[in-house]
């Protein structure tokens, strides 16, 4: 689907210079002299490089629709992560670095959304929040309430997170997988 250069918004995926790019930031600029343009920060979905590009309103770009499919995480095999398509039970193997640091939050049976372009995976999104147990929490230091009273703790997946002083080892907490931050105690 063709769109004008001034219609590009953050989150749009476009085809540009023979590759796939996601718009990260956009800024409509109307200079005193000359025509208006859209200053767009693009991130390459295939190799991760960034690019700043100007698109005039008269230019058209190809907007790409990505197919989003739900997959279930099965297991880790070496540095590969194995997912299963729940519709046809086909398995998909992705490199651990494709998922990145958030791979630590994958749990058996967890549902994830994989973005595909021409049946090639180019992005993955995990649930925004997961419940994890605390395996190690520092003891509370009395009288330390003047400053931020959060303390470091280690979750069952080995990731460190800052938690309030009342959280003890063995408790289950809700964690934001994007920011890797404590949200609240799990119910």
PDB file of C-alpha atoms in Angstrom:
ATOM      1  CA  UNK A   1       0.000   0.000   0.000  1.00  0.00           C
ATOM      2  CA  UNK A   2       1.481   3.347  -1.059  1.00  0.00           C
ATOM      3  CA  UNK A   3       1.381   6.269   1.395  1.00  0.00           C
ATOM      4  CA  UNK A   4       2.655   9.833   1.108  1.00  0.00           C
ATOM      5  CA  UNK A   5       5.896  10.801   2.862  1.00  0.00           C
ATOM      6  CA  UNK A   6       4.052  13.103   5.279  1.00  0.00           C
ATOM      7  CA  UNK A   7       1.773  10.229   6.424  1.00  0.00           C
ATOM      8  CA  UNK A   8       4.581   8.126   7.931  1.00  0.00           C
ATOM      9  CA  UNK A   9       3.978   7.623  11.671  1.00  0.00           C
ATOM     10  CA  UNK A  10       6.062   5.934  14.402  1.00  0.00           C
ATOM     11  CA  UNK A  11       5.523   2.173  14.242  1.00  0.00           C
ATOM     12  CA  UNK A  12       4.881   2.121  10.476  1.00  0.00           C
ATOM     13  CA  UNK A  13       6.986  -0.358   8.510  1.00  0.00           C
ATOM     14  CA  UNK A  14       8.049   0.841   5.064  1.00  0.00           C
ATOM     15  CA  UNK A  15      10.078  -0.505   2.186  1.00  0.00           C
ATOM     16  CA  UNK A  16      12.922   1.929   1.435  1.00  0.00           C
ATOM     17  CA  UNK A  17      16.213   1.467  -0.451  1.00  0.00           C
ATOM     18  CA  UNK A  18      15.410  -2.216  -0.994  1.00  0.00           C
ATOM     19  CA  UNK A  19      15.069  -3.053   2.708  1.00  0.00           C
ATOM     20  CA  UNK A  20      12.469  -3.018   5.500  1.00  0.00           C
ATOM     21  CA  UNK A  21      12.491  -0.072   7.898  1.00  0.00           C
ATOM     22  CA  UNK A  22      10.401   0.725  10.977  1.00  0.00           C
ATOM     23  CA  UNK A  23       9.696   4.391  11.714  1.00  0.00           C
ATOM     24  CA  UNK A  24      10.971   5.143  15.227  1.00  0.00           C
ATOM     25  CA  UNK A  25      10.380   8.916  15.395  1.00  0.00           C
ATOM     26  CA  UNK A  26       8.770  11.370  13.003  1.00  0.00           C
ATOM     27  CA  UNK A  27       8.870  15.155  12.954  1.00  0.00           C
ATOM     28  CA  UNK A  28       6.861  17.312  10.527  1.00  0.00           C
ATOM     29  CA  UNK A  29       9.016  20.288   9.514  1.00  0.00           C
ATOM     30  CA  UNK A  30       7.654  23.392   7.781  1.00  0.00           C
ATOM     31  CA  UNK A  31      10.627  25.615   6.944  1.00  0.00           C
ATOM     32  CA  UNK A  32      10.047  29.267   6.092  1.00  0.00           C
ATOM     33  CA  UNK A  33      11.496  28.688   2.654  1.00  0.00           C
ATOM     34  CA  UNK A  34      10.789  25.618   0.561  1.00  0.00           C
ATOM     35  CA  UNK A  35       8.254  22.831   0.925  1.00  0.00           C
ATOM     36  CA  UNK A  36       7.288  21.006   4.103  1.00  0.00           C
ATOM     37  CA  UNK A  37       8.807  17.599   4.806  1.00  0.00           C
ATOM     38  CA  UNK A  38       8.661  14.778   7.323  1.00  0.00           C
ATOM     39  CA  UNK A  39      11.959  14.066   9.133  1.00  0.00           C
ATOM     40  CA  UNK A  40      11.838  10.330   9.936  1.00  0.00           C
ATOM     41  CA  UNK A  41      14.204   8.237  12.057  1.00  0.00           C
ATOM     42  CA  UNK A  42      14.177   4.711  10.618  1.00  0.00           C
ATOM     43  CA  UNK A  43      15.473   1.436  12.038  1.00  0.00           C
ATOM     44  CA  UNK A  44      16.319  -1.417   9.697  1.00  0.00           C
ATOM     45  CA  UNK A  45      14.350  -4.509  10.705  1.00  0.00           C
ATOM     46  CA  UNK A  46      16.820  -6.905   9.110  1.00  0.00           C
ATOM     47  CA  UNK A  47      20.185  -5.683  10.434  1.00  0.00           C
ATOM     48  CA  UNK A  48      19.288  -3.074  13.101  1.00  0.00           C
ATOM     49  CA  UNK A  49      21.022  -0.071  11.480  1.00  0.00           C
ATOM     50  CA  UNK A  50      19.472   3.387  11.877  1.00  0.00           C
ATOM     51  CA  UNK A  51      18.893   6.074   9.282  1.00  0.00           C
ATOM     52  CA  UNK A  52      17.508   9.617   9.270  1.00  0.00           C
ATOM     53  CA  UNK A  53      15.578  10.408   6.109  1.00  0.00           C
ATOM     54  CA  UNK A  54      13.508  13.327   4.799  1.00  0.00           C
ATOM     55  CA  UNK A  55      10.279  12.551   2.983  1.00  0.00           C
ATOM     56  CA  UNK A  56       8.413  15.287   1.105  1.00  0.00           C
ATOM     57  CA  UNK A  57       4.610  15.182   0.995  1.00  0.00           C
ATOM     58  CA  UNK A  58       4.783  14.565  -2.773  1.00  0.00           C
ATOM     59  CA  UNK A  59       6.948  11.416  -2.347  1.00  0.00           C
ATOM     60  CA  UNK A  60       5.264   8.062  -1.941  1.00  0.00           C
ATOM     61  CA  UNK A  61       6.640   5.077  -0.043  1.00  0.00           C
ATOM     62  CA  UNK A  62       5.460   1.484   0.157  1.00  0.00           C
ATOM     63  CA  UNK A  63       3.918   0.691   3.528  1.00  0.00           C
ATOM     64  CA  UNK A  64       4.433  -2.954   4.433  1.00  0.00           C
ATOM     65  CA  UNK A  65       1.873  -4.991   6.312  1.00  0.00           C
ATOM     66  CA  UNK A  66       3.501  -7.523   8.577  1.00  0.00           C
ATOM     67  CA  UNK A  67       1.780 -10.781   9.349  1.00  0.00           C
ATOM     68  CA  UNK A  68       1.459 -11.358  13.085  1.00  0.00           C
ATOM     69  CA  UNK A  69       1.200 -14.936  14.280  1.00  0.00           C
ATOM     70  CA  UNK A  70       0.938 -16.380  17.759  1.00  0.00           C
ATOM     71  CA  UNK A  71       3.533 -18.974  18.709  1.00  0.00           C
ATOM     72  CA  UNK A  72       4.017 -20.977  21.887  1.00  0.00           C
ATOM     73  CA  UNK A  73       7.492 -21.174  23.443  1.00  0.00           C
ATOM     74  CA  UNK A  74       8.516 -24.820  23.805  1.00  0.00           C
ATOM     75  CA  UNK A  75      12.144 -25.056  24.912  1.00  0.00           C
ATOM     76  CA  UNK A  76      15.707 -23.796  24.598  1.00  0.00           C
ATOM     77  CA  UNK A  77      18.170 -25.865  22.573  1.00  0.00           C
ATOM     78  CA  UNK A  78      21.716 -24.533  22.795  1.00  0.00           C
ATOM     79  CA  UNK A  79      21.540 -20.948  21.543  1.00  0.00           C
ATOM     80  CA  UNK A  80      18.294 -21.642  19.657  1.00  0.00           C
ATOM     81  CA  UNK A  81      14.788 -21.034  20.997  1.00  0.00           C
ATOM     82  CA  UNK A  82      12.050 -23.334  19.692  1.00  0.00           C
ATOM     83  CA  UNK A  83       8.495 -22.055  19.186  1.00  0.00           C
ATOM     84  CA  UNK A  84       5.393 -23.841  17.875  1.00  0.00           C
ATOM     85  CA  UNK A  85       2.632 -22.473  15.661  1.00  0.00           C
ATOM     86  CA  UNK A  86      -0.620 -23.460  17.419  1.00  0.00           C
ATOM     87  CA  UNK A  87      -2.574 -23.650  14.140  1.00  0.00           C
ATOM     88  CA  UNK A  88      -0.475 -26.134  12.161  1.00  0.00           C
ATOM     89  CA  UNK A  89       1.952 -27.313  14.890  1.00  0.00           C
ATOM     90  CA  UNK A  90       5.005 -26.355  12.789  1.00  0.00           C
ATOM     91  CA  UNK A  91       8.078 -25.455  14.785  1.00  0.00           C
ATOM     92  CA  UNK A  92      10.069 -22.262  14.379  1.00  0.00           C
ATOM     93  CA  UNK A  93      13.654 -21.947  15.625  1.00  0.00           C
ATOM     94  CA  UNK A  94      15.023 -18.494  16.413  1.00  0.00           C
ATOM     95  CA  UNK A  95      18.503 -17.468  17.526  1.00  0.00           C
ATOM     96  CA  UNK A  96      18.629 -16.394  21.170  1.00  0.00           C
ATOM     97  CA  UNK A  97      20.124 -13.006  20.193  1.00  0.00           C
ATOM     98  CA  UNK A  98      17.114 -12.442  17.869  1.00  0.00           C
ATOM     99  CA  UNK A  99      14.963 -12.232  21.017  1.00  0.00           C
ATOM    100  CA  UNK A 100      17.714 -10.402  22.930  1.00  0.00           C
ATOM    101  CA  UNK A 101      17.894  -9.836  26.697  1.00  0.00           C
ATOM    102  CA  UNK A 102      14.169 -10.504  27.036  1.00  0.00           C
ATOM    103  CA  UNK A 103      14.779 -14.210  26.246  1.00  0.00           C
ATOM    104  CA  UNK A 104      15.358 -14.651  29.994  1.00  0.00           C
ATOM    105  CA  UNK A 105      11.629 -14.010  30.518  1.00  0.00           C
ATOM    106  CA  UNK A 106      10.483 -16.864  28.263  1.00  0.00           C
ATOM    107  CA  UNK A 107       8.641 -19.558  30.218  1.00  0.00           C
ATOM    108  CA  UNK A 108       7.455 -22.999  29.080  1.00  0.00           C
ATOM    109  CA  UNK A 109       4.179 -22.699  27.221  1.00  0.00           C
ATOM    110  CA  UNK A 110       4.320 -18.873  27.035  1.00  0.00           C
ATOM    111  CA  UNK A 111       2.486 -17.346  24.078  1.00  0.00           C
ATOM    112  CA  UNK A 112       4.464 -14.819  22.010  1.00  0.00           C
ATOM    113  CA  UNK A 113       3.623 -12.868  18.857  1.00  0.00           C
ATOM    114  CA  UNK A 114       6.083 -13.181  15.974  1.00  0.00           C
ATOM    115  CA  UNK A 115       6.002 -10.629  13.156  1.00  0.00           C
ATOM    116  CA  UNK A 116       6.608 -12.229   9.774  1.00  0.00           C
ATOM    117  CA  UNK A 117       7.379 -10.686   6.392  1.00  0.00           C
ATOM    118  CA  UNK A 118       7.070 -13.154   3.517  1.00  0.00           C
ATOM    119  CA  UNK A 119       7.221 -15.988   6.115  1.00  0.00           C
ATOM    120  CA  UNK A 120      10.557 -14.684   7.485  1.00  0.00           C
ATOM    121  CA  UNK A 121      10.515 -13.680  11.194  1.00  0.00           C
ATOM    122  CA  UNK A 122      11.647 -10.077  11.706  1.00  0.00           C
ATOM    123  CA  UNK A 123      10.298  -9.265  15.167  1.00  0.00           C
ATOM    124  CA  UNK A 124       8.970 -10.854  18.334  1.00  0.00           C
ATOM    125  CA  UNK A 125       6.923  -9.503  21.200  1.00  0.00           C
ATOM    126  CA  UNK A 126       6.598 -11.148  24.588  1.00  0.00           C
ATOM    127  CA  UNK A 127       3.770 -10.530  27.052  1.00  0.00           C
ATOM    128  CA  UNK A 128       4.250  -7.116  28.680  1.00  0.00           C
ATOM    129  CA  UNK A 129       4.167  -8.623  32.183  1.00  0.00           C
ATOM    130  CA  UNK A 130       5.274 -11.944  33.672  1.00  0.00           C
ATOM    131  CA  UNK A 131       5.094 -13.442  37.156  1.00  0.00           C
ATOM    132  CA  UNK A 132       8.427 -14.613  38.604  1.00  0.00           C
ATOM    133  CA  UNK A 133       9.644 -15.780  42.002  1.00  0.00           C
ATOM    134  CA  UNK A 134      12.370 -13.958  43.932  1.00  0.00           C
ATOM    135  CA  UNK A 135      15.226 -16.339  44.791  1.00  0.00           C
ATOM    136  CA  UNK A 136      17.544 -13.865  46.497  1.00  0.00           C
ATOM    137  CA  UNK A 137      16.724 -10.528  48.157  1.00  0.00           C
ATOM    138  CA  UNK A 138      19.033  -8.334  50.210  1.00  0.00           C
ATOM    139  CA  UNK A 139      17.932  -7.735  53.826  1.00  0.00           C
ATOM    140  CA  UNK A 140      16.349  -4.391  54.621  1.00  0.00           C
ATOM    141  CA  UNK A 141      18.717  -1.779  56.082  1.00  0.00           C
ATOM    142  CA  UNK A 142      16.898   0.000  58.924  1.00  0.00           C
ATOM    143  CA  UNK A 143      16.647   3.760  58.720  1.00  0.00           C
ATOM    144  CA  UNK A 144      17.265   3.919  54.998  1.00  0.00           C
ATOM    145  CA  UNK A 145      13.887   5.440  54.161  1.00  0.00           C
ATOM    146  CA  UNK A 146      15.156   8.954  53.378  1.00  0.00           C
ATOM    147  CA  UNK A 147      16.471   7.858  49.992  1.00  0.00           C
ATOM    148  CA  UNK A 148      14.786   5.567  47.509  1.00  0.00           C
ATOM    149  CA  UNK A 149      14.121   2.489  49.586  1.00  0.00           C
ATOM    150  CA  UNK A 150      14.283  -0.070  46.796  1.00  0.00           C
ATOM    151  CA  UNK A 151      16.706  -2.968  47.187  1.00  0.00           C
ATOM    152  CA  UNK A 152      18.243  -5.339  44.624  1.00  0.00           C
ATOM    153  CA  UNK A 153      16.792  -8.821  44.204  1.00  0.00           C
ATOM    154  CA  UNK A 154      17.455 -11.751  41.877  1.00  0.00           C
ATOM    155  CA  UNK A 155      14.543 -13.490  40.152  1.00  0.00           C
ATOM    156  CA  UNK A 156      14.320 -17.187  39.279  1.00  0.00           C
ATOM    157  CA  UNK A 157      15.516 -16.457  35.718  1.00  0.00           C
ATOM    158  CA  UNK A 158      18.745 -14.888  37.050  1.00  0.00           C
ATOM    159  CA  UNK A 159      17.792 -11.299  36.184  1.00  0.00           C
ATOM    160  CA  UNK A 160      18.341  -8.584  38.819  1.00  0.00           C
ATOM    161  CA  UNK A 161      15.527  -6.170  39.580  1.00  0.00           C
ATOM    162  CA  UNK A 162      14.974  -3.431  42.167  1.00  0.00           C
ATOM    163  CA  UNK A 163      12.102  -4.237  44.569  1.00  0.00           C
ATOM    164  CA  UNK A 164      10.509  -2.503  47.595  1.00  0.00           C
ATOM    165  CA  UNK A 165      11.888  -3.441  51.034  1.00  0.00           C
ATOM    166  CA  UNK A 166       8.880  -5.612  51.988  1.00  0.00           C
ATOM    167  CA  UNK A 167       9.589  -8.155  49.203  1.00  0.00           C
ATOM    168  CA  UNK A 168      11.287 -11.260  50.586  1.00  0.00           C
ATOM    169  CA  UNK A 169      13.002 -14.248  48.990  1.00  0.00           C
ATOM    170  CA  UNK A 170      10.443 -16.792  47.756  1.00  0.00           C
ATOM    171  CA  UNK A 171       7.719 -14.233  46.962  1.00  0.00           C
ATOM    172  CA  UNK A 172       6.211 -14.000  43.489  1.00  0.00           C
ATOM    173  CA  UNK A 173       6.181 -10.605  41.769  1.00  0.00           C
ATOM    174  CA  UNK A 174       4.811  -9.121  38.535  1.00  0.00           C
ATOM    175  CA  UNK A 175       7.606  -7.775  36.287  1.00  0.00           C
ATOM    176  CA  UNK A 176       7.467  -5.496  33.227  1.00  0.00           C
ATOM    177  CA  UNK A 177       9.376  -7.364  30.473  1.00  0.00           C
ATOM    178  CA  UNK A 178      10.054  -4.201  28.440  1.00  0.00           C
ATOM    179  CA  UNK A 179      11.549  -2.052  31.202  1.00  0.00           C
ATOM    180  CA  UNK A 180      12.656  -4.979  33.424  1.00  0.00           C
ATOM    181  CA  UNK A 181      11.084  -3.331  36.462  1.00  0.00           C
ATOM    182  CA  UNK A 182       9.031  -4.465  39.455  1.00  0.00           C
ATOM    183  CA  UNK A 183       5.310  -3.678  39.149  1.00  0.00           C
ATOM    184  CA  UNK A 184       3.651  -5.277  42.191  1.00  0.00           C
ATOM    185  CA  UNK A 185       3.281  -8.486  44.180  1.00  0.00           C
ATOM    186  CA  UNK A 186       1.674 -11.308  42.224  1.00  0.00           C
ATOM    187  CA  UNK A 187      -1.810 -12.363  43.320  1.00  0.00           C
TER     188      UNK A 187
END
